[in-house]
Short mmCIF file of C-alpha atoms and ligand atoms in Angstrom, two decimals:
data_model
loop_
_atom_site.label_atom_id
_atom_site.label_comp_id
_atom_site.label_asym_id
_atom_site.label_seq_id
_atom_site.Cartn_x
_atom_site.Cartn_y
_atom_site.Cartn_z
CA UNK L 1 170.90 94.06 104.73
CA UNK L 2 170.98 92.65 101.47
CA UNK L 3 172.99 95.22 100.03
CA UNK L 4 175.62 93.25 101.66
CA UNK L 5 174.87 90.35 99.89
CA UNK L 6 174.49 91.38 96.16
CA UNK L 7 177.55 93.41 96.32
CA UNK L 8 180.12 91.50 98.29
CA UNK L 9 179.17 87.79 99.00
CA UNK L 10 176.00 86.94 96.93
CA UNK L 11 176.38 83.55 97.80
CA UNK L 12 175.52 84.05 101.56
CA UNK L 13 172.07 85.08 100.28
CA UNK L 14 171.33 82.56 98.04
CA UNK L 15 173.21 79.56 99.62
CA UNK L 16 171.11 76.21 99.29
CA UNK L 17 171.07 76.26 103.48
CA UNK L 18 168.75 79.15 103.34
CA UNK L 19 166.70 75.80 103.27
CA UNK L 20 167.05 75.24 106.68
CA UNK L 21 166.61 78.28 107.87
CA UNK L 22 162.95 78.13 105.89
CA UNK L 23 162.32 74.49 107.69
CA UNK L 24 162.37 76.23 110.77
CA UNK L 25 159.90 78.79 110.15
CA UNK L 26 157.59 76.12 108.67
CA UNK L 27 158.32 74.51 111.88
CA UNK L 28 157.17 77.08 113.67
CA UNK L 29 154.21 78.04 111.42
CA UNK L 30 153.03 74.45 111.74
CA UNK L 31 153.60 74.34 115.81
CA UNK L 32 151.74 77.95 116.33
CA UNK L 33 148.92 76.85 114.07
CA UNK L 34 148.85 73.45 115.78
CA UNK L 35 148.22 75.29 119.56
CA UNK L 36 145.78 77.68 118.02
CA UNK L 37 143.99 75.09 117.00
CA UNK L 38 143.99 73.37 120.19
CA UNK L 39 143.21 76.40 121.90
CA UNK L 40 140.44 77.26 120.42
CA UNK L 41 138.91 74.13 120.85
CA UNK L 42 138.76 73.89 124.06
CA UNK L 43 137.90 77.44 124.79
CA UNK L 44 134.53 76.21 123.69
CA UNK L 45 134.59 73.03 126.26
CA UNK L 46 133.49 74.09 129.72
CA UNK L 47 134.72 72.81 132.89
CA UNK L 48 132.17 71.28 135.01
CA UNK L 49 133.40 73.35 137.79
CA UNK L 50 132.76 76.40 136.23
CA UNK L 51 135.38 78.40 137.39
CA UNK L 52 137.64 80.82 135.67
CA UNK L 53 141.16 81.10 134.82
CA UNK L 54 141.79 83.36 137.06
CA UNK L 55 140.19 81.87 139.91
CA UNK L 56 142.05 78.69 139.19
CA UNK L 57 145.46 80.80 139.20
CA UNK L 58 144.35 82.09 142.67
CA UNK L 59 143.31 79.01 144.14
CA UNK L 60 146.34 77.28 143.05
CA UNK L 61 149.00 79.83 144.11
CA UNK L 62 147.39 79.40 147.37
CA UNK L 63 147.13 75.73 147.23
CA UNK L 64 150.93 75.68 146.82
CA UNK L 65 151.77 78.61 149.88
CA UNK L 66 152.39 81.10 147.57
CA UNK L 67 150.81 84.45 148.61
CA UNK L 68 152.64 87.15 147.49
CA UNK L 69 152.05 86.84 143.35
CA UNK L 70 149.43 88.66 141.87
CA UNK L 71 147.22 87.35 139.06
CA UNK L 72 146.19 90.12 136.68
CA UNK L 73 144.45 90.79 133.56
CA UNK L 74 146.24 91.27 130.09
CA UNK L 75 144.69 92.02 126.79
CA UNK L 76 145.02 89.93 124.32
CA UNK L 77 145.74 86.37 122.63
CA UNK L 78 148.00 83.71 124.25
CA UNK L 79 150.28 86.05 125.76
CA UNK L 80 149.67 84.55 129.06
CA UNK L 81 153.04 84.50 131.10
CA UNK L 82 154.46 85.18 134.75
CA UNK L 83 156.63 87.65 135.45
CA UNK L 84 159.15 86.60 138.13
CA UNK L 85 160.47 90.37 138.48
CA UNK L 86 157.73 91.64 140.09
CA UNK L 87 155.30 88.59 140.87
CA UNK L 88 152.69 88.66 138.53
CA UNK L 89 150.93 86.07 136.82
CA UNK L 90 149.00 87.90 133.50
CA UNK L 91 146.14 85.87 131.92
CA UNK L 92 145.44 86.80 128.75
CA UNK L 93 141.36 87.84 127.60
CA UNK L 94 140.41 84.23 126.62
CA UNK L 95 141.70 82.52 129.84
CA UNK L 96 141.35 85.76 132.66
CA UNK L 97 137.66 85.16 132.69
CA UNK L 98 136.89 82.25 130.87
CA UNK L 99 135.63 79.01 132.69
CA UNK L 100 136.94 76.61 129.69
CA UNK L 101 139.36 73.74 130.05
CA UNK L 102 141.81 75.51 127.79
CA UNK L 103 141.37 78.54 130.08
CA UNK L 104 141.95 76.94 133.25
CA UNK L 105 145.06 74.73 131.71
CA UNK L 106 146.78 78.09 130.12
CA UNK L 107 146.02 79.50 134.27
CA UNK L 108 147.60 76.16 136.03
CA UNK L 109 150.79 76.18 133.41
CA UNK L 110 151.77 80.05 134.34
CA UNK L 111 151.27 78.99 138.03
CA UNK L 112 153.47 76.20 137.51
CA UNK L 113 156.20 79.02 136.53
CA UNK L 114 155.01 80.74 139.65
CA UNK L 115 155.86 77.78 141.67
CA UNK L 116 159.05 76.89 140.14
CA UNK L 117 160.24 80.42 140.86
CA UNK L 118 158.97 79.80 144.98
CA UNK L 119 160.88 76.73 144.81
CA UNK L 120 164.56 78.03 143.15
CA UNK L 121 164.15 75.50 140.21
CA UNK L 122 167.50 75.16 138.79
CA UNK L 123 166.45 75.24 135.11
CA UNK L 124 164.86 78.80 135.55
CA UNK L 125 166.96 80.30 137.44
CA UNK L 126 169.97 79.20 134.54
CA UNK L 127 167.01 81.00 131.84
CA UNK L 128 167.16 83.58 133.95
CA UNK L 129 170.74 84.25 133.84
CA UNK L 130 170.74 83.69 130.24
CA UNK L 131 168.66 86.47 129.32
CA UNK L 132 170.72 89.57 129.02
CA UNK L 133 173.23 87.13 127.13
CA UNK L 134 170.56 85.95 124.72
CA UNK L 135 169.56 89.44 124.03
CA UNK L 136 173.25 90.59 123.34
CA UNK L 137 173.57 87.99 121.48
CA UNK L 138 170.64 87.84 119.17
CA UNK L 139 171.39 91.57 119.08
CA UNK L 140 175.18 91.48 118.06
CA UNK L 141 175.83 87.70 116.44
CA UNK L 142 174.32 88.55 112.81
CA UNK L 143 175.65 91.78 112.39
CA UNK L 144 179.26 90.65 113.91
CA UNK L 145 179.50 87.89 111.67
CA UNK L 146 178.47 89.79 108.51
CA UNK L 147 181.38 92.82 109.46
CA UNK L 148 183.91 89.88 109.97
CA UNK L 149 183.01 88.76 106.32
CA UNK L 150 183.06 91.54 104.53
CA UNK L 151 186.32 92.95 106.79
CA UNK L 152 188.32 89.97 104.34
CA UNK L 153 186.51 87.20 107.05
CA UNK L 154 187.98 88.33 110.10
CA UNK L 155 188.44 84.66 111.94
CA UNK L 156 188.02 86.15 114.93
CA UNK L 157 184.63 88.43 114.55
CA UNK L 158 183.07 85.47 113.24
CA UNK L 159 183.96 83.15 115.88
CA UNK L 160 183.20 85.40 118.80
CA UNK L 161 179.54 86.13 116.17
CA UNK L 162 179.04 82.51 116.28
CA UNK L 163 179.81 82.42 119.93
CA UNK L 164 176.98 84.69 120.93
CA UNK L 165 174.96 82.91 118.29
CA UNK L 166 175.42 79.72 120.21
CA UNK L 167 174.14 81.53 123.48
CA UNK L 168 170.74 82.71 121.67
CA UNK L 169 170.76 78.99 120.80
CA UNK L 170 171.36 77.32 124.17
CA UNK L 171 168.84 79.89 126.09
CA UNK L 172 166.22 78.04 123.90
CA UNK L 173 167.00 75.15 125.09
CA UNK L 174 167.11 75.67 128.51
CA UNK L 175 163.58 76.95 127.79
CA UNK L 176 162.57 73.48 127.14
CA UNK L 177 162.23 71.80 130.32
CA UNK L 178 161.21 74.82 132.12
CA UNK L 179 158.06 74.91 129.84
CA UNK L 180 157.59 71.44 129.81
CA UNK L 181 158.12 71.30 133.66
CA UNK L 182 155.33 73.92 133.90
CA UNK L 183 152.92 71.84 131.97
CA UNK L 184 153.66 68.74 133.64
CA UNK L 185 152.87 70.72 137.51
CA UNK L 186 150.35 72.35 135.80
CA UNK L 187 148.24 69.67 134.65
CA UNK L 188 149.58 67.20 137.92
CA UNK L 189 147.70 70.13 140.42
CA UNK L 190 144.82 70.46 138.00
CA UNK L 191 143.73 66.40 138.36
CA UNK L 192 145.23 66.08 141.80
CA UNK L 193 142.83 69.06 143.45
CA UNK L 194 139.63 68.11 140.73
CA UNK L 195 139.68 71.35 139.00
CA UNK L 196 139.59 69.44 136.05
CA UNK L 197 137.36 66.03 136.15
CA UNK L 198 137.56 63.07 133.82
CA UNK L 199 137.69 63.95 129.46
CA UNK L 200 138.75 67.56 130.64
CA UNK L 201 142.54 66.05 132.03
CA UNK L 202 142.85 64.89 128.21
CA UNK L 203 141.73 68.02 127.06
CA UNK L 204 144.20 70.17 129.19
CA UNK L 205 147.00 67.77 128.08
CA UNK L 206 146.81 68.37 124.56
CA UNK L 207 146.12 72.22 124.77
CA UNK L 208 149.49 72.17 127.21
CA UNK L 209 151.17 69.71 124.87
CA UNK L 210 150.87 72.31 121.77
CA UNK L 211 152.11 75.07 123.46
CA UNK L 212 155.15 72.97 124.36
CA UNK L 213 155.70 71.93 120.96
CA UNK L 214 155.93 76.16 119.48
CA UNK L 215 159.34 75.78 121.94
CA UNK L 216 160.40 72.73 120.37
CA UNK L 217 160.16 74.54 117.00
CA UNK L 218 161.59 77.69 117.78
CA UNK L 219 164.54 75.64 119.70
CA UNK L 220 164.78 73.33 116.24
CA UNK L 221 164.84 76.44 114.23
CA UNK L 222 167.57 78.06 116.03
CA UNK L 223 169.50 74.86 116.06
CA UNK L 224 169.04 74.80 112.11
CA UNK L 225 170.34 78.35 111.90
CA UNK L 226 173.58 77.86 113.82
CA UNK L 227 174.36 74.89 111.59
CA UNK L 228 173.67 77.24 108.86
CA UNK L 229 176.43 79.38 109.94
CA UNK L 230 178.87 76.53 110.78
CA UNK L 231 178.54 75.28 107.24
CA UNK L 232 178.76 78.85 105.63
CA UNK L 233 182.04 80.17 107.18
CA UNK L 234 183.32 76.48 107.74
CA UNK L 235 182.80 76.27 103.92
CA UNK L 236 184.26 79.72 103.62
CA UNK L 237 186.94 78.97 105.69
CA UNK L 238 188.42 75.33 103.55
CA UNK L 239 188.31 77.05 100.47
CA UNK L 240 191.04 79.50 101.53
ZN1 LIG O 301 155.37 78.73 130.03
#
């Protein structure tokens, strides 16, 4: 889109708060790194139990009366996540059939999703909701704002942009205490039921604790973005 940009409003392009929009990605650069990191450190511990991540999903679920959600196999790399549409918990090729503590921590977080979806918690079922609006949004804010600009800044287009920009925004941060709440039954089940025994409950929190922190970053990010907007067509706006 940068034809926009070099012929009709070059300073939207090269604006000095394109600055924050690069803190966030080194944000999140430094937060994926960081659980990658983690990750793969502990895929080499093994539990002393010995027992997979998909056995711990299993024995879990059942732990906590929950029957009907399937645990399946996914290929990949940390793309572990439950799917409350059709009950499934997917464990990605390092945790599936691994028996290390990072493997059995990634298995006990998605089954904490599992359980907050048995139990109605509030915080996912507002995510939930948020969804198709986050995707509109994400979707429609950019290119709405950008048309209001260049259609002699439309006041309107740009609010109802930033708007939907907002939404994107607050759906990330509703993300934050249902991932966080995940960890913390996750890791509360896992030293509760011995799963995990002694060094390994340290382990499991810091692998847990990384992941939580790429949502911090992408919520921080998005947070720097919509203040990157405010200022640009605030800015705009006093100089008419
Ligand atoms: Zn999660």
């Amino acid at each position: 889109m940068l034809y926009i940009g070099y012929g009709y409003y070059p300073r939207f392009y090269f604006d000095w708060t394109y600055i924050l929009v690069l803190i966030g990605v080194v944000l999140s650069l430094w937060a994926s790194a960081g659980v990658k990191s983690a990750f793969n450190r502990y895929s080499t511990v093994l539990t002393l139990k010995g027992i997979t991540g998909a056995q711990a999903a299993e024995a879990i679920l059942h732990q906590s009366g929950i029957y009907d959600v399937r645990v399946i196999h996914v290929k990949g790399n940390l793309n572990d996540h439950y799917d409350p549409r059709n009950k499934t918990l997917a464990l990605s090729d390092p945790v599936y059939g691994a028996t290390s503590v990072a493997a059995v921590s990634v298995a006990a977080h998605e089954c904490g999703h599992a359980i907050q979806h048995s139990e109605n918690y509030v915080p996912l079922k507002i995510r939930g909701s948020l969804v198709p609006v986050a995707n509109f949004g994400s979707a429609i804010s950019w290119p709405l704002i950008l048309f209001g600009i260049l259609m002699g800044y439309n006041q309107t287009m740009i609010t109802i942009g930033i708007i939907l920009f907002s939404a994107v925004v607050l759906f990330h941060l509703i993300t934050l205490p249902v991932e966080f709440n995940a960890s913390a039954r996750g890791l509360r089940i896992l030293s509760g039921n011995g799963m995990l025994m002694g060094d390994e409950n340290e382990g499991a929190k810091k692998v847990l604790r990384a992941a939580a922190l790429t949502y911090v970053a992408s919520a921080a990010g998005m947070i720097l973005q919509l203040l990157r907007l405010l200022i640009l067509t605030g800015g705009r706006r006093r100089r008419d």
